[in-house]
mmCIF file of C-alpha atoms in Angstrom:
data_model
loop_
_atom_site.group_PDB
_atom_site.id
_atom_site.type_symbol
_atom_site.label_atom_id
_atom_site.label_comp_id
_atom_site.label_asym_id
_atom_site.label_seq_id
_atom_site.Cartn_x
_atom_site.Cartn_y
_atom_site.Cartn_z
ATOM 1 C CA MET A 3 46.743 -26.270 -32.588
ATOM 2 C CA THR A 4 46.961 -29.828 -33.656
ATOM 3 C CA SER A 5 46.844 -32.471 -30.976
ATOM 4 C CA THR A 6 49.992 -34.534 -30.204
ATOM 5 C CA GLY A 7 47.865 -37.363 -28.960
ATOM 6 C CA GLY A 8 48.426 -36.865 -25.305
ATOM 7 C CA LEU A 9 49.365 -34.341 -22.618
ATOM 8 C CA SER A 10 52.956 -32.853 -22.710
ATOM 9 C CA LEU A 11 54.050 -31.127 -19.505
ATOM 10 C CA HIS A 12 57.341 -29.140 -19.427
ATOM 11 C CA THR A 13 59.505 -27.949 -16.572
ATOM 12 C CA PHE A 14 60.175 -24.423 -15.901
ATOM 13 C CA ARG A 15 61.942 -22.353 -13.560
ATOM 14 C CA GLY A 16 59.535 -21.267 -10.898
ATOM 15 C CA LEU A 17 59.573 -17.754 -9.787
ATOM 16 C CA ARG A 18 58.593 -17.669 -6.003
ATOM 17 C CA TYR A 19 58.617 -15.321 -3.119
ATOM 18 C CA ALA A 20 61.610 -14.987 -1.017
ATOM 19 C CA PRO A 21 60.391 -15.733 2.462
ATOM 20 C CA HIS A 22 62.555 -13.170 4.207
ATOM 21 C CA ARG A 23 61.202 -10.386 2.066
ATOM 22 C CA VAL A 24 57.483 -10.925 2.973
ATOM 23 C CA SER A 25 55.707 -11.062 6.309
ATOM 24 C CA SER A 26 54.445 -14.628 5.462
ATOM 25 C CA LEU A 27 53.585 -16.694 2.617
ATOM 26 C CA THR A 28 49.927 -16.656 3.739
ATOM 27 C CA ALA A 29 49.921 -12.782 3.632
ATOM 28 C CA VAL A 30 50.982 -12.609 -0.137
ATOM 29 C CA THR A 31 48.869 -15.465 -1.404
ATOM 30 C CA SER A 32 45.352 -14.965 -3.047
ATOM 31 C CA PRO A 33 42.549 -17.051 -4.468
ATOM 32 C CA PRO A 34 42.287 -17.132 -8.166
ATOM 33 C CA TYR A 35 41.556 -13.681 -9.721
ATOM 34 C CA ASP A 36 37.851 -14.471 -10.605
ATOM 35 C CA VAL A 37 37.102 -15.747 -7.011
ATOM 36 C CA VAL A 38 38.213 -12.567 -5.305
ATOM 37 C CA VAL A 39 35.059 -10.644 -4.424
ATOM 38 C CA ARG A 40 36.049 -7.073 -5.624
ATOM 39 C CA PRO A 41 36.539 -4.490 -4.361
ATOM 40 C CA ASP A 42 36.385 -5.573 -0.797
ATOM 41 C CA GLY A 43 38.392 -8.666 -1.445
ATOM 42 C CA VAL A 44 41.129 -6.756 -3.250
ATOM 43 C CA ARG A 45 41.409 -4.308 -0.400
ATOM 44 C CA HIS A 46 41.668 -7.050 2.154
ATOM 45 C CA LEU A 47 44.436 -8.789 0.347
ATOM 46 C CA GLU A 48 46.292 -5.500 -0.487
ATOM 47 C CA THR A 49 46.517 -4.676 3.196
ATOM 48 C CA ALA A 50 47.583 -8.132 4.189
ATOM 49 C CA ASP A 51 51.294 -7.410 2.867
ATOM 50 C CA PRO A 52 52.400 -4.828 0.416
ATOM 51 C CA TYR A 53 53.762 -7.619 -1.823
ATOM 52 C CA ASN A 54 50.420 -9.605 -2.076
ATOM 53 C CA ILE A 55 49.974 -11.186 -5.397
ATOM 54 C CA VAL A 56 46.656 -9.452 -5.956
ATOM 55 C CA ARG A 57 48.696 -6.315 -7.037
ATOM 56 C CA LEU A 58 49.712 -8.347 -9.978
ATOM 57 C CA ILE A 59 46.594 -10.321 -10.925
ATOM 58 C CA LEU A 60 44.021 -7.410 -10.081
ATOM 59 C CA PRO A 61 45.919 -4.048 -10.360
ATOM 60 C CA HIS A 62 44.171 -0.701 -9.723
ATOM 61 C CA ALA A 63 44.287 2.017 -12.417
ATOM 62 C CA ILE A 64 41.925 4.293 -14.352
ATOM 63 C CA ASP A 65 41.996 2.280 -17.611
ATOM 64 C CA PRO A 66 42.988 -1.212 -18.685
ATOM 65 C CA ALA A 67 46.197 -0.411 -20.496
ATOM 66 C CA THR A 68 47.480 1.441 -17.414
ATOM 67 C CA ARG A 69 46.317 -1.309 -15.098
ATOM 68 C CA HIS A 70 48.221 -3.975 -17.226
ATOM 69 C CA ARG A 71 51.412 -1.798 -17.469
ATOM 70 C CA LYS A 72 51.164 -1.261 -13.807
ATOM 71 C CA ALA A 73 51.192 -5.018 -13.092
ATOM 72 C CA ALA A 74 54.092 -5.482 -15.453
ATOM 73 C CA ASP A 75 56.047 -2.690 -13.861
ATOM 74 C CA THR A 76 55.336 -4.081 -10.235
ATOM 75 C CA LEU A 77 56.419 -7.509 -11.294
ATOM 76 C CA ALA A 78 59.839 -6.170 -12.749
ATOM 77 C CA ARG A 79 60.443 -4.180 -9.505
ATOM 78 C CA TRP A 80 59.718 -7.178 -7.305
ATOM 79 C CA ARG A 81 62.026 -9.226 -9.255
ATOM 80 C CA ALA A 82 64.718 -6.593 -9.303
ATOM 81 C CA GLU A 83 64.370 -6.192 -5.448
ATOM 82 C CA GLY A 84 64.593 -9.889 -4.835
ATOM 83 C CA VAL A 85 61.215 -10.258 -3.555
ATOM 84 C CA LEU A 86 60.328 -12.825 -6.291
ATOM 85 C CA THR A 87 63.261 -15.012 -7.122
ATOM 86 C CA PRO A 88 63.743 -17.802 -9.765
ATOM 87 C CA ASP A 89 64.449 -21.347 -8.677
ATOM 88 C CA PRO A 90 67.960 -22.535 -9.674
ATOM 89 C CA THR A 91 66.772 -25.520 -11.902
ATOM 90 C CA PRO A 92 63.731 -25.986 -14.224
ATOM 91 C CA ALA A 93 61.388 -28.440 -12.455
ATOM 92 C CA LEU A 94 57.861 -29.754 -12.268
ATOM 93 C CA TYR A 95 56.177 -28.906 -8.981
ATOM 94 C CA VAL A 96 54.153 -31.373 -6.861
ATOM 95 C CA TYR A 97 51.368 -29.497 -5.020
ATOM 96 C CA GLU A 98 49.326 -30.546 -1.943
ATOM 97 C CA GLN A 99 46.338 -28.980 -0.655
ATOM 98 C CA ARG A 100 44.868 -30.429 2.667
ATOM 99 C CA LYS A 101 42.067 -29.424 4.978
ATOM 100 C CA GLY A 102 40.190 -31.930 7.335
ATOM 101 C CA ASP A 103 39.432 -34.969 5.163
ATOM 102 C CA VAL A 104 39.981 -33.145 1.829
ATOM 103 C CA LEU A 105 43.414 -33.894 0.423
ATOM 104 C CA GLN A 106 44.264 -32.810 -3.142
ATOM 105 C CA ARG A 107 47.522 -33.413 -4.880
ATOM 106 C CA GLY A 108 48.837 -32.716 -8.456
ATOM 107 C CA ILE A 109 51.566 -31.608 -10.464
ATOM 108 C CA ILE A 110 52.409 -28.127 -11.882
ATOM 109 C CA GLY A 111 54.035 -27.477 -15.081
ATOM 110 C CA ALA A 112 53.959 -25.743 -18.403
ATOM 111 C CA LEU A 113 51.470 -27.819 -20.583
ATOM 112 C CA SER A 114 51.734 -27.623 -24.277
ATOM 113 C CA LEU A 115 48.703 -26.097 -25.991
ATOM 114 C CA ASP A 116 48.461 -28.615 -28.775
ATOM 115 C CA GLY A 117 47.366 -31.529 -26.305
ATOM 116 C CA PRO A 118 43.897 -32.869 -25.787
ATOM 117 C CA VAL A 119 42.412 -30.456 -23.379
ATOM 118 C CA LEU A 120 38.593 -30.372 -23.152
ATOM 119 C CA PRO A 121 36.940 -27.179 -22.127
ATOM 120 C CA HIS A 122 33.191 -27.527 -20.669
ATOM 121 C CA GLU A 123 32.250 -23.808 -20.375
ATOM 122 C CA ASP A 124 31.929 -21.005 -22.834
ATOM 123 C CA VAL A 125 34.009 -17.942 -22.349
ATOM 124 C CA ILE A 126 33.509 -14.124 -22.621
ATOM 125 C CA ALA A 127 35.631 -12.318 -25.176
ATOM 126 C CA GLU A 128 36.043 -9.219 -23.010
ATOM 127 C CA VAL A 129 37.400 -11.332 -20.151
ATOM 128 C CA VAL A 130 39.833 -13.269 -22.490
ATOM 129 C CA GLU A 131 41.045 -9.847 -23.905
ATOM 130 C CA ASP A 132 41.711 -8.445 -20.442
ATOM 131 C CA ARG A 133 43.666 -11.593 -19.248
ATOM 132 C CA ALA A 134 45.549 -11.566 -22.503
ATOM 133 C CA ALA A 135 46.470 -7.918 -22.232
ATOM 134 C CA LEU A 136 47.761 -8.598 -18.703
ATOM 135 C CA MET A 137 49.716 -11.579 -19.681
ATOM 136 C CA ARG A 138 51.097 -9.864 -22.675
ATOM 137 C CA ALA A 139 52.322 -6.797 -20.866
ATOM 138 C CA ALA A 140 53.905 -8.941 -17.908
ATOM 139 C CA ALA A 141 55.030 -11.740 -20.082
ATOM 140 C CA ALA A 142 54.045 -14.021 -17.198
ATOM 141 C CA ASN A 143 51.642 -16.762 -16.012
ATOM 142 C CA PHE A 144 50.656 -15.570 -12.612
ATOM 143 C CA GLU A 145 48.339 -18.403 -11.573
ATOM 144 C CA PRO A 146 47.892 -22.116 -12.781
ATOM 145 C CA LEU A 147 44.761 -23.417 -14.268
ATOM 146 C CA LEU A 148 43.157 -26.444 -12.551
ATOM 147 C CA LEU A 149 42.969 -29.349 -14.968
ATOM 148 C CA SER A 150 41.854 -32.962 -14.185
ATOM 149 C CA TYR A 151 42.564 -36.179 -15.716
ATOM 150 C CA ARG A 152 41.710 -39.834 -15.229
ATOM 151 C CA GLY A 153 44.521 -41.951 -14.176
ATOM 152 C CA GLU A 154 44.587 -45.546 -12.985
ATOM 153 C CA GLY A 155 43.516 -44.523 -9.388
ATOM 154 C CA THR A 156 46.731 -46.180 -8.071
ATOM 155 C CA ALA A 157 50.196 -44.963 -6.921
ATOM 156 C CA SER A 158 51.608 -45.602 -10.571
ATOM 157 C CA GLY A 159 53.048 -43.275 -13.302
ATOM 158 C CA ALA A 160 52.860 -39.537 -12.430
ATOM 159 C CA THR A 161 50.945 -40.327 -9.212
ATOM 160 C CA ALA A 162 53.757 -42.429 -7.894
ATOM 161 C CA VAL A 163 56.086 -39.458 -8.675
ATOM 162 C CA ILE A 164 53.804 -37.184 -6.757
ATOM 163 C CA GLU A 165 53.455 -39.322 -3.675
ATOM 164 C CA ARG A 166 57.060 -40.095 -3.453
ATOM 165 C CA ALA A 167 57.735 -36.322 -3.522
ATOM 166 C CA THR A 168 55.510 -35.766 -0.573
ATOM 167 C CA GLU A 169 57.872 -37.953 1.553
ATOM 168 C CA ARG A 170 60.612 -35.283 1.147
ATOM 169 C CA PRO A 171 60.976 -31.987 3.008
ATOM 170 C CA PRO A 172 58.879 -29.479 0.972
ATOM 171 C CA LEU A 173 60.120 -26.140 -0.717
ATOM 172 C CA LEU A 174 57.375 -24.264 1.062
ATOM 173 C CA ALA A 175 54.457 -24.814 3.553
ATOM 174 C CA THR A 176 51.781 -22.348 4.503
ATOM 175 C CA THR A 177 48.163 -22.359 5.610
ATOM 176 C CA THR A 178 45.847 -19.739 4.072
ATOM 177 C CA GLU A 179 42.963 -17.961 5.615
ATOM 178 C CA ASP A 180 40.465 -20.528 4.221
ATOM 179 C CA GLY A 181 42.068 -23.196 6.511
ATOM 180 C CA PHE A 182 43.676 -25.146 3.677
ATOM 181 C CA ALA A 183 47.422 -26.188 4.152
ATOM 182 C CA HIS A 184 49.680 -25.900 1.128
ATOM 183 C CA ARG A 185 52.834 -27.664 0.340
ATOM 184 C CA LEU A 186 55.165 -27.560 -2.770
ATOM 185 C CA TRP A 187 58.094 -29.746 -3.931
ATOM 186 C CA ALA A 188 60.322 -29.518 -6.936
ATOM 187 C CA VAL A 189 60.666 -32.644 -9.145
ATOM 188 C CA THR A 190 64.099 -32.404 -11.182
ATOM 189 C CA ASP A 191 65.339 -36.045 -11.260
ATOM 190 C CA PRO A 192 65.376 -36.979 -14.928
ATOM 191 C CA ALA A 193 64.044 -40.532 -14.356
ATOM 192 C CA GLU A 194 60.981 -39.211 -12.432
ATOM 193 C CA LEU A 195 60.387 -36.467 -15.147
ATOM 194 C CA ALA A 196 60.512 -39.227 -17.760
ATOM 195 C CA THR A 197 58.001 -41.255 -15.708
ATOM 196 C CA VAL A 198 55.620 -38.231 -15.666
ATOM 197 C CA HIS A 199 56.122 -37.483 -19.281
ATOM 198 C CA ALA A 200 55.383 -41.290 -20.369
ATOM 199 C CA ASP A 201 52.215 -41.360 -18.133
ATOM 200 C CA LEU A 202 50.738 -38.023 -19.139
ATOM 201 C CA SER A 203 51.416 -38.732 -22.949
ATOM 202 C CA ALA A 204 48.501 -41.287 -22.845
ATOM 203 C CA ARG A 205 46.025 -38.802 -21.036
ATOM 204 C CA GLN A 206 43.522 -36.113 -21.953
ATOM 205 C CA ALA A 207 42.648 -33.500 -19.564
ATOM 206 C CA LEU A 208 39.275 -31.607 -18.598
ATOM 207 C CA ILE A 209 39.545 -27.945 -17.761
ATOM 208 C CA ALA A 210 38.129 -27.833 -14.230
ATOM 209 C CA ASP A 211 38.803 -24.143 -13.555
ATOM 210 C CA GLY A 212 40.398 -21.517 -15.845
ATOM 211 C CA HIS A 213 38.613 -21.463 -19.229
ATOM 212 C CA HIS A 214 39.343 -17.854 -19.825
ATOM 213 C CA ARG A 215 43.110 -18.298 -19.050
ATOM 214 C CA TRP A 216 43.254 -21.387 -21.217
ATOM 215 C CA ALA A 217 41.697 -19.244 -24.075
ATOM 216 C CA THR A 218 44.142 -16.483 -23.275
ATOM 217 C CA TYR A 219 47.114 -18.908 -23.633
ATOM 218 C CA GLN A 220 45.854 -19.968 -27.027
ATOM 219 C CA ARG A 221 45.399 -16.528 -28.183
ATOM 220 C CA LEU A 222 48.789 -15.317 -27.154
ATOM 221 C CA ALA A 223 50.447 -18.372 -28.655
ATOM 222 C CA ALA A 224 48.638 -17.532 -32.028
ATOM 223 C CA GLU A 225 49.753 -13.862 -31.638
ATOM 224 C CA HIS A 226 53.408 -14.947 -31.102
ATOM 225 C CA GLY A 227 53.375 -17.493 -34.014
ATOM 226 C CA ALA A 228 54.703 -19.720 -31.117
ATOM 227 C CA GLY A 229 56.563 -22.732 -32.303
ATOM 228 C CA ALA A 230 57.286 -25.876 -29.962
ATOM 229 C CA ASP A 231 60.220 -24.175 -28.329
ATOM 230 C CA SER A 232 58.481 -20.962 -27.464
ATOM 231 C CA PRO A 233 57.457 -20.462 -23.891
ATOM 232 C CA TRP A 234 54.170 -19.016 -25.407
ATOM 233 C CA SER A 235 53.318 -22.382 -26.748
ATOM 234 C CA SER A 236 52.618 -23.672 -23.143
ATOM 235 C CA GLY A 237 50.647 -22.395 -20.336
ATOM 236 C CA LEU A 238 51.041 -22.788 -16.470
ATOM 237 C CA VAL A 239 48.720 -25.522 -15.168
ATOM 238 C CA LEU A 240 47.969 -27.901 -12.146
ATOM 239 C CA LEU A 241 47.035 -31.413 -13.236
ATOM 240 C CA VAL A 242 45.079 -33.602 -10.785
ATOM 241 C CA ASP A 243 44.199 -37.296 -11.205
ATOM 242 C CA THR A 244 40.762 -37.324 -10.140
ATOM 243 C CA ALA A 245 40.714 -41.080 -9.940
ATOM 244 C CA ARG A 246 43.189 -40.834 -7.053
ATOM 245 C CA TYR A 247 42.291 -37.382 -5.702
ATOM 246 C CA PRO A 248 38.643 -36.543 -6.633
ATOM 247 C CA LEU A 249 37.946 -32.926 -6.912
ATOM 248 C CA ARG A 250 34.867 -31.281 -5.280
ATOM 249 C CA VAL A 251 32.423 -29.729 -7.532
ATOM 250 C CA ARG A 252 30.303 -26.793 -6.329
ATOM 251 C CA ALA A 253 27.902 -24.263 -7.911
ATOM 252 C CA ILE A 254 28.668 -20.763 -8.964
ATOM 253 C CA HIS A 255 25.854 -18.423 -8.026
ATOM 254 C CA ARG A 256 24.537 -15.421 -9.803
ATOM 255 C CA VAL A 257 23.700 -11.896 -8.293
ATOM 256 C CA LEU A 258 21.439 -9.675 -10.203
ATOM 257 C CA PRO A 259 22.183 -6.230 -8.663
ATOM 258 C CA HIS A 260 19.341 -4.341 -10.470
ATOM 259 C CA LEU A 261 16.485 -6.817 -10.037
ATOM 260 C CA PRO A 262 14.911 -6.595 -6.621
ATOM 261 C CA LEU A 263 13.504 -9.903 -5.223
ATOM 262 C CA GLU A 264 9.810 -8.958 -5.236
ATOM 263 C CA GLN A 265 10.080 -7.938 -8.721
ATOM 264 C CA ALA A 266 11.986 -11.110 -9.880
ATOM 265 C CA VAL A 267 9.094 -13.000 -8.189
ATOM 266 C CA ALA A 268 6.309 -10.889 -9.679
ATOM 267 C CA GLU A 269 7.847 -11.188 -13.322
ATOM 268 C CA LEU A 270 7.881 -14.996 -13.211
ATOM 269 C CA ASN A 271 3.990 -14.775 -13.962
ATOM 270 C CA GLY A 272 3.417 -18.498 -13.516
ATOM 271 C CA SER A 273 6.555 -19.757 -15.406
ATOM 272 C CA PHE A 274 7.744 -21.456 -12.253
ATOM 273 C CA ARG A 275 6.195 -22.723 -9.079
ATOM 274 C CA VAL A 276 7.368 -20.276 -6.165
ATOM 275 C CA ARG A 277 7.503 -21.143 -2.534
ATOM 276 C CA GLU A 278 8.642 -19.184 0.484
ATOM 277 C CA VAL A 279 11.416 -20.984 2.280
ATOM 278 C CA PRO A 280 12.256 -19.978 5.805
ATOM 279 C CA GLY A 281 15.994 -19.341 6.794
ATOM 280 C CA PRO A 282 18.500 -19.645 7.966
ATOM 281 C CA LEU A 283 20.603 -20.362 4.853
ATOM 282 C CA PRO A 284 21.470 -24.020 5.543
ATOM 283 C CA GLU A 285 17.980 -24.934 5.832
ATOM 284 C CA ALA A 286 17.050 -23.062 2.662
ATOM 285 C CA LEU A 287 19.864 -24.719 0.746
ATOM 286 C CA ALA A 288 18.670 -28.067 2.019
ATOM 287 C CA ALA A 289 15.293 -27.404 0.400
ATOM 288 C CA LEU A 290 16.868 -26.464 -2.797
ATOM 289 C CA GLU A 291 18.839 -29.831 -2.802
ATOM 290 C CA GLU A 292 15.806 -31.852 -2.188
ATOM 291 C CA ALA A 293 13.767 -30.183 -5.076
ATOM 292 C CA GLU A 294 13.235 -32.355 -8.155
ATOM 293 C CA GLY A 295 13.953 -31.297 -11.613
ATOM 294 C CA ASN A 296 15.137 -27.706 -12.332
ATOM 295 C CA ALA A 297 15.226 -25.490 -9.221
ATOM 296 C CA PHE A 298 16.738 -22.350 -7.910
ATOM 297 C CA LEU A 299 16.830 -20.470 -4.557
ATOM 298 C CA LEU A 300 16.309 -16.763 -4.803
ATOM 299 C CA GLY A 301 17.418 -14.537 -1.880
ATOM 300 C CA SER A 302 17.967 -10.932 -1.052
ATOM 301 C CA GLY A 303 19.487 -11.378 2.335
ATOM 302 C CA PRO A 304 20.300 -13.767 5.275
ATOM 303 C CA ASP A 305 16.500 -14.852 5.998
ATOM 304 C CA THR A 306 14.378 -14.098 2.883
ATOM 305 C CA PHE A 307 14.278 -16.881 0.177
ATOM 306 C CA ARG A 308 12.039 -18.085 -2.401
ATOM 307 C CA LEU A 309 12.253 -21.559 -4.037
ATOM 308 C CA LEU A 310 11.589 -21.743 -7.718
ATOM 309 C CA ASP A 311 10.922 -25.209 -9.309
ATOM 310 C CA ARG A 312 8.588 -26.886 -11.696
ATOM 311 C CA PRO A 313 9.097 -24.890 -14.664
ATOM 312 C CA ASP A 314 6.327 -24.533 -17.343
ATOM 313 C CA PRO A 315 7.004 -27.418 -19.805
ATOM 314 C CA GLU A 316 5.950 -25.397 -22.784
ATOM 315 C CA LEU A 317 8.263 -22.527 -21.824
ATOM 316 C CA LEU A 318 11.143 -24.930 -21.516
ATOM 317 C CA GLU A 319 10.434 -26.422 -24.914
ATOM 318 C CA ARG A 320 10.267 -22.933 -26.581
ATOM 319 C CA ALA A 321 13.229 -21.336 -24.910
ATOM 320 C CA VAL A 322 15.850 -24.104 -24.634
ATOM 321 C CA ARG A 323 17.625 -24.858 -27.808
ATOM 322 C CA ARG A 324 17.072 -28.262 -29.355
ATOM 323 C CA ASP A 325 20.376 -29.017 -31.028
ATOM 324 C CA ARG A 326 22.086 -30.153 -27.841
ATOM 325 C CA PRO A 327 22.009 -33.392 -25.944
ATOM 326 C CA GLU A 328 19.212 -33.894 -23.494
ATOM 327 C CA ALA A 329 21.673 -33.722 -20.684
ATOM 328 C CA TRP A 330 22.757 -30.186 -21.598
ATOM 329 C CA ARG A 331 19.002 -29.182 -21.985
ATOM 330 C CA ARG A 332 18.232 -30.377 -18.340
ATOM 331 C CA LEU A 333 21.130 -28.380 -16.762
ATOM 332 C CA ASP A 334 20.079 -25.940 -14.076
ATOM 333 C CA ALA A 335 22.503 -23.343 -15.749
ATOM 334 C CA THR A 336 20.911 -23.959 -19.139
ATOM 335 C CA VAL A 337 17.380 -23.318 -17.884
ATOM 336 C CA LEU A 338 18.581 -20.353 -15.786
ATOM 337 C CA HIS A 339 20.151 -18.432 -18.838
ATOM 338 C CA SER A 340 17.848 -19.624 -21.563
ATOM 339 C CA VAL A 341 14.544 -19.377 -19.775
ATOM 340 C CA LEU A 342 14.811 -17.088 -16.645
ATOM 341 C CA LEU A 343 17.482 -14.737 -17.737
ATOM 342 C CA ASP A 344 16.758 -14.418 -21.420
ATOM 343 C CA GLU A 345 13.020 -15.003 -21.419
ATOM 344 C CA VAL A 346 11.430 -13.988 -18.203
ATOM 345 C CA TRP A 347 13.730 -11.281 -16.680
ATOM 346 C CA ARG A 348 15.459 -10.354 -19.892
ATOM 347 C CA ILE A 349 18.792 -9.549 -18.283
ATOM 348 C CA PRO A 350 21.749 -9.465 -20.534
ATOM 349 C CA ASP A 351 24.938 -11.431 -19.602
ATOM 350 C CA ARG A 352 27.125 -8.553 -18.920
ATOM 351 C CA PRO A 353 29.210 -7.639 -15.978
ATOM 352 C CA ASP A 354 26.772 -4.708 -14.991
ATOM 353 C CA GLY A 355 23.879 -7.124 -15.070
ATOM 354 C CA ILE A 356 25.020 -10.303 -13.626
ATOM 355 C CA ARG A 357 27.775 -11.045 -11.233
ATOM 356 C CA TYR A 358 29.239 -14.505 -10.522
ATOM 357 C CA ILE A 359 29.841 -15.272 -6.959
ATOM 358 C CA HIS A 360 31.242 -18.597 -5.656
ATOM 359 C CA ASP A 361 30.229 -18.320 -1.965
ATOM 360 C CA THR A 362 26.645 -18.312 -1.010
ATOM 361 C CA GLU A 363 26.850 -16.019 1.845
ATOM 362 C CA ALA A 364 28.939 -13.539 -0.244
ATOM 363 C CA ALA A 365 26.255 -13.657 -2.975
ATOM 364 C CA LEU A 366 23.558 -12.832 -0.505
ATOM 365 C CA ALA A 367 25.440 -10.008 0.922
ATOM 366 C CA GLN A 368 26.038 -8.495 -2.626
ATOM 367 C CA ALA A 369 22.327 -8.905 -3.265
ATOM 368 C CA ALA A 370 21.401 -7.223 -0.054
ATOM 369 C CA LYS A 371 23.978 -4.400 -0.618
ATOM 370 C CA HIS A 372 22.606 -3.549 -3.989
ATOM 371 C CA GLY A 373 18.890 -4.144 -3.344
ATOM 372 C CA GLY A 374 19.013 -7.008 -5.974
ATOM 373 C CA THR A 375 18.519 -10.692 -6.125
ATOM 374 C CA ALA A 376 20.880 -13.639 -5.511
ATOM 375 C CA VAL A 377 20.109 -16.827 -7.572
ATOM 376 C CA LEU A 378 21.611 -19.747 -5.625
ATOM 377 C CA MET A 379 22.499 -22.819 -7.644
ATOM 378 C CA ARG A 380 23.123 -26.527 -7.248
ATOM 379 C CA ALA A 381 26.367 -28.141 -8.303
ATOM 380 C CA VAL A 382 26.669 -30.500 -11.369
ATOM 381 C CA ASP A 383 28.547 -33.863 -10.765
ATOM 382 C CA GLU A 384 31.936 -34.230 -12.511
ATOM 383 C CA GLU A 385 30.926 -37.063 -14.701
ATOM 384 C CA THR A 386 28.075 -35.183 -16.490
ATOM 385 C CA VAL A 387 30.651 -32.261 -17.044
ATOM 386 C CA ARG A 388 33.007 -34.834 -18.518
ATOM 387 C CA GLN A 389 30.611 -36.437 -20.740
ATOM 388 C CA LEU A 390 29.298 -33.349 -22.328
ATOM 389 C CA ALA A 391 32.950 -32.137 -22.762
ATOM 390 C CA ALA A 392 33.852 -35.371 -24.558
ATOM 391 C CA GLN A 393 30.910 -34.737 -26.891
ATOM 392 C CA GLY A 394 32.319 -31.198 -27.757
ATOM 393 C CA VAL A 395 29.385 -29.723 -25.917
ATOM 394 C CA THR A 396 30.101 -26.627 -23.672
ATOM 395 C CA MET A 397 27.899 -25.798 -20.776
ATOM 396 C CA PRO A 398 26.759 -22.186 -19.922
ATOM 397 C CA ARG A 399 29.786 -20.318 -18.567
ATOM 398 C CA LYS A 400 30.394 -20.317 -14.712
ATOM 399 C CA SER A 401 28.347 -23.711 -14.590
ATOM 400 C CA THR A 402 30.558 -25.306 -12.141
ATOM 401 C CA SER A 403 33.290 -24.539 -9.488
ATOM 402 C CA PHE A 404 35.890 -27.257 -9.157
ATOM 403 C CA GLY A 405 38.092 -27.301 -6.249
ATOM 404 C CA PRO A 406 39.996 -26.862 -4.150
ATOM 405 C CA LYS A 407 41.476 -24.174 -6.404
ATOM 406 C CA PRO A 408 45.345 -23.720 -6.175
ATOM 407 C CA ALA A 409 46.311 -20.655 -4.368
ATOM 408 C CA THR A 410 47.681 -17.946 -6.399
ATOM 409 C CA GLY A 411 51.442 -16.760 -5.506
ATOM 410 C CA LEU A 412 52.963 -19.900 -4.556
ATOM 411 C CA VAL A 413 54.764 -20.388 -7.845
ATOM 412 C CA LEU A 414 54.722 -18.008 -10.888
ATOM 413 C CA ARG A 415 56.152 -18.627 -14.575
ATOM 414 C CA THR A 416 57.661 -15.877 -16.620
ATOM 415 C CA LEU A 417 57.846 -15.917 -20.367
ATOM 416 C CA ASP A 418 60.812 -13.435 -21.151
ATOM 417 C CA GLY A 419 63.491 -15.981 -20.648
ATOM 418 C CA ASP A 420 65.081 -14.051 -17.766
ATOM 419 C CA ALA A 421 63.998 -16.429 -14.938
#
């Protein structure tokens, strides 16, 4: 799509849970679909409340087509029963997340797909197709992407609108299992909407979380031949001014279920220095953070770790492509995929060979369960991500985890015009 020069965020009639129809808002929310550890996480969420949003974002069925139709039917039924109800007036939604000294505020709306939005990771075609089939069948955006932009760092423009909204009583407030408190406000005043529009029209955004869903939005817009007035020409996002509310950047870890730890170490064959690191996990992770250059922590349970560092320079030179900036070539994720996974262990990047887990303890538990290996990673700083994205250079997929991520289930957006 052609850029309009800046971001254009549109109001929509949010579809939200009717509080009297569910046990609690906490019980019906979920982390984003790709953060839920399946199948255990899905089961846990399903049993929290019969109307938990996981039944829409990760429905159960034998085949994909049946899964997607099941989600669409469930959405239609919940709307008919009044479990999910539309707000009376189109709005932008101010969203706040707070836990201890972490405070994140942003604004949720329907973002035009023709604006300057920078991806920083590659996507997998099969995942995009799955999300596209789900959105196509349900005609809905179930969860907002997380996008960052750099404002002035002051309470001006869109940020001023956001901070004024937080002084009013919220539409909803809940605290999720992870300890984060969530609040949501509707912004409908024409003057405030105009302020947001004017501010964002001079901005560009970085996709912090949701590359597959963004690619899905673009695919569906192309399929529908979506003009500017079509709901398919925009997608549900949360925009955060990281000059005012910096995001936390964490690593995403890999689990290799079919590669036992001792085999993984044996197959290194001198390509990396290997040292045994004693647990528990916090001490092992501290050793990883202190390592210079490319480094990885291998584990198969809570107390067994190997620290890999000092890769063979000749192997790096041979395995890592040379047509990318030096900052890209030095990324841990680049070295992991180009050297360890492709050259040393020869594991294809498919769901049956590599699993992506955000939490370190969950990654180790998965490795132990399958007799495989967890590869624990270090985080990349946001500025490196932004600089590479500005050059049009994408990082290996699942290189970063920006957060806190918006909870799924607080506000949905329908695309069928009925809300």
